[in-house]
XYZ file of C-alpha atoms in Angstrom:
725
model
C 105.090 89.282 77.731
C 103.452 86.295 80.292
C 102.912 88.095 83.355
C 101.183 88.009 85.960
C 98.657 85.533 85.701
C 100.942 83.247 84.089
C 100.147 79.977 86.565
C 96.902 79.212 87.915
C 94.487 77.443 89.654
C 90.131 77.647 90.001
C 91.626 79.204 93.468
C 93.667 81.414 91.782
C 91.434 83.579 89.325
C 91.069 87.029 89.943
C 88.624 89.382 89.117
C 88.047 92.737 88.060
C 88.765 95.528 90.596
C 88.610 100.243 91.322
C 89.935 102.768 92.112
C 88.062 106.006 92.772
C 88.080 109.778 91.843
C 85.156 110.777 92.421
C 84.964 113.138 95.983
C 88.800 113.480 96.394
C 89.583 115.810 99.150
C 91.143 118.936 98.428
C 93.891 117.832 99.597
C 95.559 114.403 101.167
C 95.119 113.955 104.619
C 97.866 112.978 106.574
C 98.646 109.498 107.902
C 99.061 110.878 111.497
C 101.100 112.716 112.150
C 103.652 109.867 113.529
C 104.896 109.072 109.845
C 108.859 110.048 110.072
C 110.769 110.202 106.619
C 113.932 112.440 105.330
C 114.908 115.015 103.553
C 111.944 116.815 104.453
C 110.039 114.324 102.237
C 106.064 113.345 103.325
C 105.219 110.602 100.278
C 106.623 107.862 98.872
C 104.878 106.631 95.352
C 106.626 103.556 94.130
C 105.257 102.291 89.946
C 106.036 99.050 89.221
C 105.506 98.947 85.653
C 105.342 95.149 83.564
C 107.264 94.650 80.692
C 106.779 98.763 79.571
C 110.377 99.979 77.729
C 112.693 102.989 77.273
C 114.561 100.928 74.613
C 112.653 101.358 71.281
C 111.799 97.663 70.543
C 111.608 98.589 66.597
C 113.923 101.284 64.945
C 111.258 102.915 63.864
C 108.554 103.214 66.315
C 108.597 104.957 69.547
C 109.416 103.282 71.842
C 106.977 102.660 74.536
C 107.424 105.954 77.493
C 108.594 107.546 74.654
C 104.280 107.359 73.717
C 103.998 108.178 77.280
C 105.208 111.860 77.378
C 103.473 112.426 80.707
C 105.006 109.812 82.396
C 107.960 110.438 80.726
C 108.602 114.051 80.406
C 107.946 113.921 84.621
C 110.748 112.500 85.305
C 112.793 113.695 83.549
C 112.487 117.512 83.509
C 112.278 117.120 87.252
C 114.288 114.003 88.128
C 117.128 111.359 86.851
C 115.287 108.619 84.219
C 118.230 106.329 85.023
C 118.187 103.672 81.130
C 121.427 101.879 81.999
C 119.700 99.373 84.762
C 119.698 95.604 84.307
C 117.381 92.931 85.651
C 118.128 90.459 87.720
C 118.515 85.879 86.666
C 115.921 84.434 85.875
C 114.209 88.197 84.499
C 110.780 87.460 84.980
C 108.359 89.836 86.362
C 108.179 87.621 90.098
C 112.596 88.039 90.237
C 112.495 91.105 88.383
C 109.813 93.190 90.978
C 110.589 91.028 94.288
C 114.677 91.845 93.695
C 113.930 96.072 94.091
C 111.359 95.565 96.071
C 114.141 94.268 98.712
C 117.004 95.399 97.127
C 118.369 90.969 97.537
C 119.030 89.051 94.492
C 117.198 85.839 94.729
C 119.331 83.227 96.632
C 118.692 85.543 99.390
C 114.141 86.122 98.406
C 113.418 82.292 96.762
C 112.432 83.167 94.029
C 115.083 82.565 91.459
C 113.612 81.185 88.472
C 109.358 82.682 87.775
C 106.905 83.028 87.658
C 106.233 79.893 88.315
C 109.244 77.257 89.445
C 109.395 73.274 89.502
C 110.118 71.613 92.884
C 111.412 68.103 93.614
C 109.734 65.523 95.936
C 111.091 62.709 97.576
C 109.997 60.678 94.136
C 112.497 62.625 92.184
C 109.753 63.684 90.061
C 108.991 67.140 89.832
C 105.817 69.341 90.337
C 104.402 72.600 90.039
C 105.477 75.667 92.321
C 103.885 79.574 91.089
C 105.818 82.529 92.182
C 102.711 84.228 94.113
C 101.951 84.115 97.424
C 101.302 86.400 100.123
C 104.400 86.880 101.781
C 104.614 84.421 104.288
C 102.384 81.855 102.575
C 104.089 77.633 102.074
C 105.705 77.382 98.864
C 101.872 77.080 96.522
C 101.009 74.482 94.691
C 98.417 74.998 93.225
C 96.888 71.717 91.900
C 94.434 72.591 94.086
C 92.214 72.487 95.756
C 92.302 71.122 98.482
C 94.814 73.675 99.174
C 97.396 71.972 100.021
C 96.886 69.790 97.349
C 97.459 65.962 98.625
C 99.861 65.603 96.271
C 102.347 68.501 97.601
C 105.345 67.557 99.552
C 107.803 70.634 99.903
C 106.258 73.287 102.343
C 109.231 76.110 102.789
C 107.978 79.905 102.777
C 107.238 81.068 99.226
C 109.538 83.769 100.429
C 112.815 82.358 101.946
C 116.501 83.891 102.331
C 120.046 82.215 103.072
C 119.276 80.905 106.349
C 115.968 79.114 106.035
C 113.569 81.881 107.212
C 110.880 84.313 105.543
C 112.760 86.990 103.766
C 112.847 90.520 105.645
C 109.342 92.807 105.000
C 110.209 95.641 102.606
C 107.661 97.311 103.846
C 109.210 97.360 107.685
C 111.441 99.819 107.924
C 107.925 102.671 106.660
C 105.890 101.120 109.580
C 108.336 101.180 112.232
C 108.815 104.155 111.398
C 105.214 105.579 111.673
C 103.587 104.868 107.820
C 100.922 103.339 106.272
C 101.706 100.596 103.413
C 99.954 101.184 101.007
C 100.473 97.940 98.180
C 98.316 98.367 95.162
C 98.717 94.650 93.378
C 102.492 94.699 94.651
C 104.219 91.656 93.963
C 103.732 88.931 97.456
C 103.405 92.402 100.033
C 99.332 91.430 98.606
C 97.386 88.287 99.013
C 98.472 86.385 95.449
C 95.671 84.016 95.152
C 92.772 82.824 97.320
C 94.210 79.369 97.316
C 97.209 79.217 100.531
C 97.084 82.937 101.074
C 93.376 82.929 102.801
C 94.502 79.962 105.132
C 97.714 81.661 105.840
C 96.416 85.412 106.844
C 92.822 85.019 107.703
C 93.031 81.274 108.648
C 91.882 77.814 107.540
C 88.324 78.233 109.762
C 88.256 81.680 108.551
C 84.475 83.363 106.863
C 86.909 84.219 104.522
C 88.398 80.769 103.679
C 84.478 79.331 103.771
C 83.194 81.859 101.367
C 86.474 80.444 98.891
C 84.724 76.441 99.779
C 81.444 77.868 99.199
C 82.060 78.975 95.789
C 84.616 76.393 94.756
C 83.632 72.107 94.600
C 87.075 70.667 96.012
C 86.804 67.767 93.720
C 87.460 70.139 91.009
C 88.534 73.413 89.426
C 85.750 74.422 88.593
C 84.042 77.183 90.528
C 80.560 76.109 92.024
C 79.237 80.333 90.813
C 80.576 83.425 89.841
C 83.474 83.613 92.327
C 83.308 86.626 94.287
C 86.635 86.326 96.960
C 89.203 86.902 94.160
C 87.667 90.575 94.189
C 87.476 90.447 97.770
C 90.376 88.656 98.915
C 93.108 89.207 97.152
C 95.331 92.169 95.208
C 94.360 95.392 97.668
C 96.237 95.939 101.329
C 97.257 98.310 103.666
C 99.804 97.128 105.671
C 99.302 100.073 109.218
C 102.084 101.374 111.534
C 100.731 100.926 115.150
C 97.862 102.580 116.497
C 96.980 103.691 112.834
C 93.235 104.571 112.605
C 93.467 102.725 108.970
C 93.835 99.200 111.002
C 90.527 99.947 113.592
C 88.167 97.542 111.388
C 86.780 94.434 112.497
C 88.468 93.286 109.580
C 91.939 94.311 110.158
C 94.594 91.183 110.853
C 97.935 90.856 113.041
C 100.441 91.583 110.184
C 103.170 88.574 111.230
C 106.214 88.146 110.373
C 107.468 85.525 112.725
C 110.973 85.759 111.319
C 111.597 89.645 111.044
C 115.044 90.740 112.176
C 114.405 92.537 115.424
C 110.737 91.162 115.924
C 108.074 93.299 114.070
C 104.723 93.024 117.434
C 101.713 94.711 117.416
C 101.514 95.470 113.252
C 98.512 94.740 112.131
C 96.737 95.136 108.112
C 93.875 94.969 106.186
C 94.549 92.514 103.016
C 91.415 93.216 99.902
C 89.268 95.736 98.609
C 86.171 94.049 99.828
C 87.936 95.649 103.642
C 90.473 98.550 102.276
C 87.168 99.904 100.015
C 85.535 101.234 103.132
C 88.517 102.587 105.428
C 90.063 104.594 102.186
C 86.991 105.720 100.526
C 84.364 105.283 102.908
C 81.176 106.171 100.457
C 80.452 105.235 96.767
C 82.004 102.258 95.056
C 85.417 102.779 93.762
C 85.811 103.871 90.171
C 88.988 104.493 87.469
C 90.097 107.617 86.530
C 87.854 108.074 84.317
C 85.635 107.668 86.955
C 83.950 104.137 85.693
C 83.307 101.266 88.131
C 85.349 98.441 87.544
C 83.827 94.895 87.685
C 84.933 91.667 87.057
C 84.079 89.324 84.908
C 81.558 88.168 86.790
C 80.168 91.696 87.698
C 81.623 91.617 90.915
C 82.918 95.121 92.318
C 86.743 94.878 93.420
C 90.878 93.309 92.617
C 90.368 93.473 88.436
C 93.195 90.141 88.357
C 96.412 91.444 87.375
C 96.090 92.177 84.217
C 93.193 94.116 84.899
C 95.836 96.966 86.716
C 95.984 99.107 83.580
C 97.374 103.152 84.389
C 93.647 104.422 84.630
C 93.558 101.685 87.403
C 96.164 100.670 89.356
C 97.039 104.889 89.655
C 93.930 105.012 90.932
C 93.614 103.340 93.234
C 97.135 105.067 95.011
C 95.405 108.278 94.958
C 92.494 106.945 96.976
C 95.373 105.163 99.123
C 97.485 108.642 99.634
C 94.500 111.038 99.896
C 93.449 108.667 102.840
C 96.310 108.881 104.940
C 98.532 106.471 102.746
C 101.284 108.132 102.702
C 103.849 105.735 101.541
C 102.443 103.475 98.448
C 103.771 100.453 96.471
C 101.319 99.951 92.979
C 101.920 98.056 90.089
C 100.639 98.301 86.135
C 100.780 95.389 83.263
C 102.413 96.037 80.563
C 100.980 98.296 77.706
C 102.102 94.552 74.505
C 98.902 92.785 75.559
C 95.444 93.816 74.643
C 93.973 92.268 78.642
C 89.645 93.808 78.714
C 87.995 93.093 81.054
C 88.297 89.627 82.189
C 91.225 88.349 84.344
C 94.397 86.137 81.858
C 94.096 88.031 78.511
C 97.447 88.329 76.761
C 96.210 88.801 73.263
C 100.151 89.993 72.325
C 101.079 92.885 69.757
C 103.112 94.037 67.796
C 105.530 97.292 67.454
C 103.523 100.359 66.161
C 100.027 97.982 66.000
C 97.026 99.697 66.856
C 95.222 98.359 69.782
C 98.929 98.604 71.369
C 99.207 102.597 70.704
C 95.611 102.900 71.452
C 97.170 100.698 74.560
C 99.353 103.283 75.008
C 97.411 106.296 74.742
C 95.618 106.085 77.556
C 98.440 105.367 79.941
C 99.575 108.729 79.072
C 96.262 109.598 79.246
C 95.999 107.606 83.028
C 99.370 109.014 84.300
C 97.895 112.974 82.563
C 95.028 112.827 85.536
C 97.226 111.250 87.724
C 99.866 114.184 88.348
C 97.298 116.740 87.739
C 95.554 114.805 90.440
C 98.478 114.953 93.091
C 98.876 117.669 92.125
C 95.447 119.002 93.662
C 96.064 117.221 96.899
C 99.982 118.678 96.892
C 101.750 116.265 96.223
C 103.914 116.778 94.286
C 108.348 116.469 94.078
C 108.528 119.138 96.628
C 107.978 116.724 99.290
C 107.177 113.027 97.923
C 109.446 110.512 96.424
C 108.346 108.853 92.710
C 110.066 105.424 92.683
C 109.330 104.538 88.638
C 110.651 100.568 87.557
C 109.432 98.124 85.355
C 110.536 94.468 85.976
C 112.846 93.153 82.758
C 112.930 93.677 78.717
C 111.514 92.200 75.538
C 111.784 90.571 72.581
C 109.830 90.136 70.021
C 108.650 86.844 68.454
C 106.778 87.948 65.082
C 107.280 89.002 61.593
C 108.580 92.511 59.700
C 105.730 94.941 59.918
C 104.741 95.933 57.409
C 104.163 97.895 54.642
C 108.067 99.012 55.126
C 108.864 102.206 57.311
C 105.856 102.119 59.532
C 105.929 104.037 63.014
C 102.796 103.123 64.038
C 101.841 106.349 65.085
C 100.931 107.949 62.235
C 101.119 105.033 60.666
C 99.917 101.378 61.964
C 102.203 98.816 61.311
C 99.987 95.532 60.891
C 102.351 91.591 60.990
C 101.125 88.519 59.559
C 102.792 86.561 61.498
C 103.839 87.182 65.871
C 104.629 84.994 68.784
C 106.885 82.952 70.128
C 107.891 79.291 68.370
C 106.636 76.489 71.335
C 110.148 73.993 70.884
C 108.429 70.762 72.816
C 112.159 70.110 74.334
C 111.924 66.485 76.062
C 110.589 65.337 72.416
C 112.770 67.668 70.346
C 115.879 65.775 72.219
C 114.341 62.427 72.142
C 114.387 62.978 68.229
C 117.040 64.204 67.748
C 119.766 62.445 69.327
C 117.218 58.778 70.608
C 117.991 60.027 74.245
C 114.487 58.694 76.101
C 115.175 60.201 79.753
C 112.721 61.049 80.915
C 112.469 65.138 81.807
C 110.119 67.817 83.178
C 111.335 71.736 82.671
C 109.380 74.965 83.772
C 108.471 76.366 80.457
C 110.245 79.485 79.507
C 112.569 81.033 76.845
C 115.059 80.342 79.494
C 113.785 76.458 80.551
C 114.578 75.068 84.129
C 114.778 71.387 83.190
C 114.466 69.097 85.834
C 115.625 65.169 85.376
C 113.959 63.024 86.855
C 115.247 61.377 90.234
C 116.985 64.483 90.951
C 120.339 63.479 89.921
C 123.705 64.363 90.618
C 125.178 67.588 88.063
C 127.773 64.758 86.621
C 125.506 61.698 86.508
C 126.393 60.157 82.736
C 122.155 60.844 81.243
C 122.659 64.311 83.196
C 125.345 65.458 81.069
C 123.911 64.057 77.749
C 121.318 65.447 77.805
C 123.202 69.294 78.529
C 125.549 68.094 75.587
C 122.676 67.725 73.109
C 120.988 70.183 74.419
C 124.159 72.644 72.784
C 124.377 71.154 69.930
C 119.884 71.249 69.576
C 119.223 72.460 65.624
C 115.321 72.436 63.977
C 112.866 74.027 62.048
C 112.123 77.297 62.258
C 109.352 77.932 61.251
C 109.294 81.775 60.887
C 112.990 82.062 58.602
C 112.040 78.157 57.387
C 115.609 76.194 57.479
C 117.587 74.235 60.018
C 118.065 77.479 62.968
C 121.775 76.079 64.746
C 122.275 76.758 68.243
C 119.637 77.276 68.998
C 120.605 76.925 72.877
C 123.196 80.027 73.394
C 123.720 79.479 77.116
C 123.440 76.457 79.523
C 124.173 76.424 83.636
C 124.452 73.787 86.030
C 124.191 73.937 89.716
C 128.313 75.343 89.744
C 126.509 78.232 87.549
C 123.847 79.084 88.837
C 124.742 79.271 92.505
C 127.691 82.275 90.657
C 124.302 83.618 88.711
C 122.106 83.848 92.184
C 119.893 80.651 91.331
C 119.994 78.192 93.709
C 118.089 78.874 97.512
C 117.798 78.238 100.482
C 115.658 75.346 98.972
C 116.858 72.568 98.155
C 114.334 70.989 96.396
C 114.038 74.083 93.701
C 117.337 73.727 92.377
C 117.545 72.668 88.976
C 119.015 70.201 86.756
C 119.980 73.078 84.697
C 119.335 76.119 83.389
C 119.150 76.294 79.473
C 118.729 79.947 77.232
C 118.021 80.150 74.174
C 117.617 82.804 71.434
C 114.655 84.711 71.674
C 111.982 84.014 69.893
C 111.894 80.408 71.181
C 109.496 79.144 74.484
C 110.000 76.072 75.011
C 107.740 73.756 77.189
C 108.175 69.647 77.601
C 105.706 67.196 77.086
C 106.041 62.715 77.259
C 105.259 62.462 74.328
C 107.325 59.829 71.694
C 109.304 61.086 68.758
C 108.354 64.184 66.371
C 106.492 62.501 64.146
C 108.020 66.778 61.626
C 109.350 69.439 62.457
C 105.962 70.588 63.174
C 104.509 68.662 64.928
C 106.842 69.846 68.279
C 107.992 73.326 67.179
C 104.966 76.510 65.913
C 104.158 78.833 66.359
C 100.669 78.812 67.664
C 97.593 80.642 65.934
C 97.108 84.057 67.495
C 94.296 84.140 69.746
C 93.439 86.089 73.234
C 95.659 83.656 74.666
C 98.996 84.259 72.739
C 102.123 84.791 73.466
C 104.925 87.323 71.866
C 106.932 88.386 74.372
C 110.091 86.721 74.988
C 111.835 87.039 78.883
C 113.872 85.855 81.844
C 116.559 85.212 78.454
C 120.734 87.041 78.859
C 120.714 88.975 75.589
C 120.879 92.253 76.672
C 117.037 93.890 74.827
C 116.273 91.424 77.773
C 118.500 92.379 80.577
C 118.251 96.001 80.282
C 115.678 98.078 81.745
C 115.228 101.557 83.511
C 114.543 103.235 86.470
C 113.078 107.332 87.257
C 113.541 108.963 90.267
C 112.296 112.432 90.808
C 111.668 114.183 94.177
C 112.655 116.254 97.556
C 117.498 115.695 97.142
C 117.335 113.521 94.133
C 119.444 115.213 91.170
C 117.501 116.403 88.313
C 120.497 115.026 84.793
C 117.133 114.245 83.356
C 118.378 110.760 81.229
C 121.940 109.456 82.171
C 122.913 105.878 81.293
C 126.462 107.093 83.498
C 125.388 104.129 85.807
C 126.103 101.213 85.934
C 123.015 99.735 87.921
C 120.196 96.374 88.577
C 117.278 95.560 90.304
C 119.331 95.418 93.771
C 120.658 99.274 93.804
C 116.543 100.765 93.487
C 115.367 99.453 97.269
C 118.831 101.142 98.718
C 119.284 104.449 97.095
C 115.446 104.826 98.108
C 116.525 103.795 101.648
C 118.820 105.976 101.629
C 116.876 108.820 99.661
C 114.430 108.162 103.209
C 117.004 108.613 105.520
C 115.553 104.574 106.101
C 118.035 101.421 106.546
C 116.745 98.012 106.551
C 117.059 95.403 109.331
C 119.198 93.631 106.742
C 122.397 94.338 104.419
C 121.418 93.976 100.307
C 122.968 93.412 98.087
C 123.093 96.485 95.943
C 124.264 99.454 96.790
C 123.525 103.494 96.898
C 123.485 104.701 93.504
C 125.184 108.034 95.112
C 125.121 109.110 91.609
C 121.425 110.055 91.082
C 121.855 112.191 95.465
C 122.284 115.334 97.063
C 124.691 115.961 98.724
C 122.795 116.196 101.348
C 121.272 112.970 101.791
C 124.357 110.645 101.456
C 126.573 110.208 104.824
C 129.764 111.960 106.024
C 130.716 108.763 105.089
C 130.067 108.508 101.943
C 130.856 112.306 101.436
C 133.974 112.317 102.051
C 135.303 108.681 100.788
C 132.894 109.871 97.239
C 135.297 109.340 94.667
C 136.745 106.297 95.714
C 133.559 104.384 97.402
C 131.892 105.775 92.936
C 134.740 103.275 91.775
C 134.353 100.862 94.812
C 130.691 100.416 94.219
C 130.788 100.522 90.767
C 133.871 97.389 91.296
C 130.905 94.839 93.287
C 128.859 95.508 90.901
C 131.061 93.620 87.684
C 131.129 90.949 90.086
C 128.265 90.778 91.895
C 125.848 91.358 89.849
C 123.372 89.221 87.381
C 124.124 90.808 84.750
C 127.790 92.143 85.337
C 131.218 91.057 83.777
C 131.991 87.548 85.958
C 128.035 85.928 86.395
C 129.095 86.728 82.000
C 132.505 85.811 82.277
C 131.376 82.283 84.414
C 128.851 81.659 82.001
C 130.810 81.389 79.077
C 132.245 78.759 80.882
C 130.143 77.429 82.201
C 128.584 76.621 78.539
C 131.240 75.673 77.369
C 131.926 72.606 80.101
C 128.273 71.041 79.888
C 128.919 70.912 76.191
C 132.716 69.190 76.608
C 132.755 64.847 75.840
C 135.592 65.511 77.265
C 134.679 65.208 81.261
C 138.358 66.387 81.829
C 137.917 69.704 80.717
C 133.992 69.510 81.961
C 135.621 68.982 85.377
C 138.585 71.729 85.154
C 136.274 74.395 84.495
C 134.273 73.140 86.927
C 136.143 73.136 89.543
C 138.185 76.920 88.732
C 134.286 78.651 88.333
C 133.419 77.085 92.032
C 136.541 77.783 92.914
C 136.091 81.783 92.093
C 132.558 82.166 92.714
C 133.861 80.906 96.900
C 136.534 84.038 96.207
C 134.115 85.925 94.930
C 130.774 85.976 97.264
C 134.445 86.332 100.122
C 135.020 89.916 98.105
C 131.717 90.806 97.197
C 130.950 90.538 101.179
C 133.853 92.338 102.343
C 133.062 95.276 99.920
C 129.027 95.367 100.533
C 129.880 95.853 104.476
C 132.073 98.396 103.130
C 129.291 100.383 101.312
C 126.863 99.288 103.617
C 127.998 100.035 106.573
C 128.949 104.081 104.548
C 125.290 104.316 103.474
C 123.805 104.001 107.256
C 126.164 103.892 109.178
C 128.655 106.906 108.967
C 131.477 104.269 109.405
C 134.559 105.279 107.057
C 136.613 102.780 105.161
C 141.035 103.657 104.680
C 141.312 104.822 101.742
C 143.808 102.244 101.305
C 141.487 99.700 102.221
C 138.649 101.044 98.983
C 141.774 100.675 96.641
C 142.079 97.058 97.839
C 139.457 95.654 97.825
C 138.968 97.502 93.496
C 142.431 96.277 93.264
C 141.307 92.689 94.513
C 137.720 92.485 92.578
C 139.474 93.358 88.707
C 142.544 90.932 89.798
C 138.761 88.072 90.069
C 137.478 89.884 86.991
C 141.093 89.609 84.443
C 140.654 85.335 85.752
C 137.054 84.824 84.828
C 137.508 87.204 81.531
C 140.737 83.995 81.548
C 137.778 81.690 82.103
C 135.782 82.651 79.322
C 138.637 83.014 76.974
C 139.143 79.321 77.165
């Protein structure tokens, strides 16, 4: 996996953090009697996994969830495990998490390419931006210090919505309802870096900013001393309800959301372990679930870094917040694929069934057992708590076949000769195979986004030539020892990128085109000359503690397919089901319906009423249930990144971009644009019906809903015909 710290600068380095188990009260304190949630719910516990699978990556090796029976059985025995969920595009950590948090597709929250991306400058070159920054920060260019760096040209909002404003924040419905919200390393709801986030939240002349400046030399990315600011300020936060005692601390800052629909004033927040820990645990050091004081690689107590957010750490912090009167907690847990250790940004990539992988899952399982017992002792259980567990994306493992044959990892450990994605230098490969010297940069990925220098229009001859060449790319595969044809499996330019929800309100972030590759490959681009040998430009890196072997971002089913678990009052106890097709955007509205809350915007997802008891949905949803269900299913297939409409148009887009005949290219592109315009208009109409039924208790007529379903099916027939050529 390429997780939360895939791109870093000196100011984005992260330390090691903490949680606590000692001194747990017998019952959790109330956040304040003012917290008003519906359906008898008193607590919300949302757990966001990174790259943790329900499906088996090797048929002989139990999956990640199968090796965590404490979690798996908790969901199956008490609620619903949805196994037919899907990610958005690009299928990466930031994009997946942020879509689940907000319920909107990436074009409405600003992060379709992650965990970093590129943006065009006025000169036509491109620079790196990072997806992980605090909700109200400007675009984070990591080239500093200083921050922003001198070369930064794009200062649009990190979380930019379709109107060019800061996207609505996910904690707002809770705090407006009187419920404080704890964030445990959950993407962009806490400070993600010390570079741009500290001056944004605390101010450029604050004591916190002075601490950062004292630790870093502005002329170098090397810290002067063992930096403490990451452990102090990054990764942990509480967004307080108005009047909450939690934010009486002198260190609380105004919780500023200047673009929030309906306004948002008078709220405060705490940022960083330095200021949160004394409030939620007034005595003693923060510890993990086993009572170990957690320190960063420099010996600082505080936040452990995102790679260090193993289950024992993240769940301990979650429990401590709940016990301190924070009734709503959102927490991130690092993946179990990689050995993380206590020094940030470690990625020793394990293969399925490898001993270290299996042991890490045992540790995660034990942590969940301790966590659920601790919550039960606090009186926090399925009768009064909405639990949601989910994951950002699936993965493809790149590596040799394990030995011995038939190993299952649990009783017989698996071993691997080679482990790692094939690293390909796309620019040099194109130059070698086709003699094309066009200068371009890529956001390195299994699905690399290409930024051609000069930011030419999509019909520019140089762009068209690169697209055609990319479609024909072939190379010696170091795993098989044979030349692989068909490395490129799909192509999208801005026309199809718009269809896939990859075009934001910031035009500088729109890639020239996107290449979806064979999942064993990971592409980057340098400015070197032709490849002296095939291995000069495509190779399996040596296995180190910086190795990567779990590819995502791409379009394959193993990457697109995810899972989500719901437990709590008015959650149906369906056990395990794959009967309903959902994606990340559906998590948020389903949670809001279960909680009796509403966002101040219309989500792209819909309430999955099949997972809710009748009492948790509106009268309007109950009256038109069967037709509404069919309408919701049709909506997903025309709107979702992995719905049928997106699949069909991507097939057509790939054919168009590969075409050398200008008429074929123009005809297909025009048809995709026309169909997408029709899709957007129809989706808006359907979304209004679904939203009004769920949150405004307004019923549409049976005739209106049947008409919308028929129009959706007709649209899918047209996109299918286009895909078929």
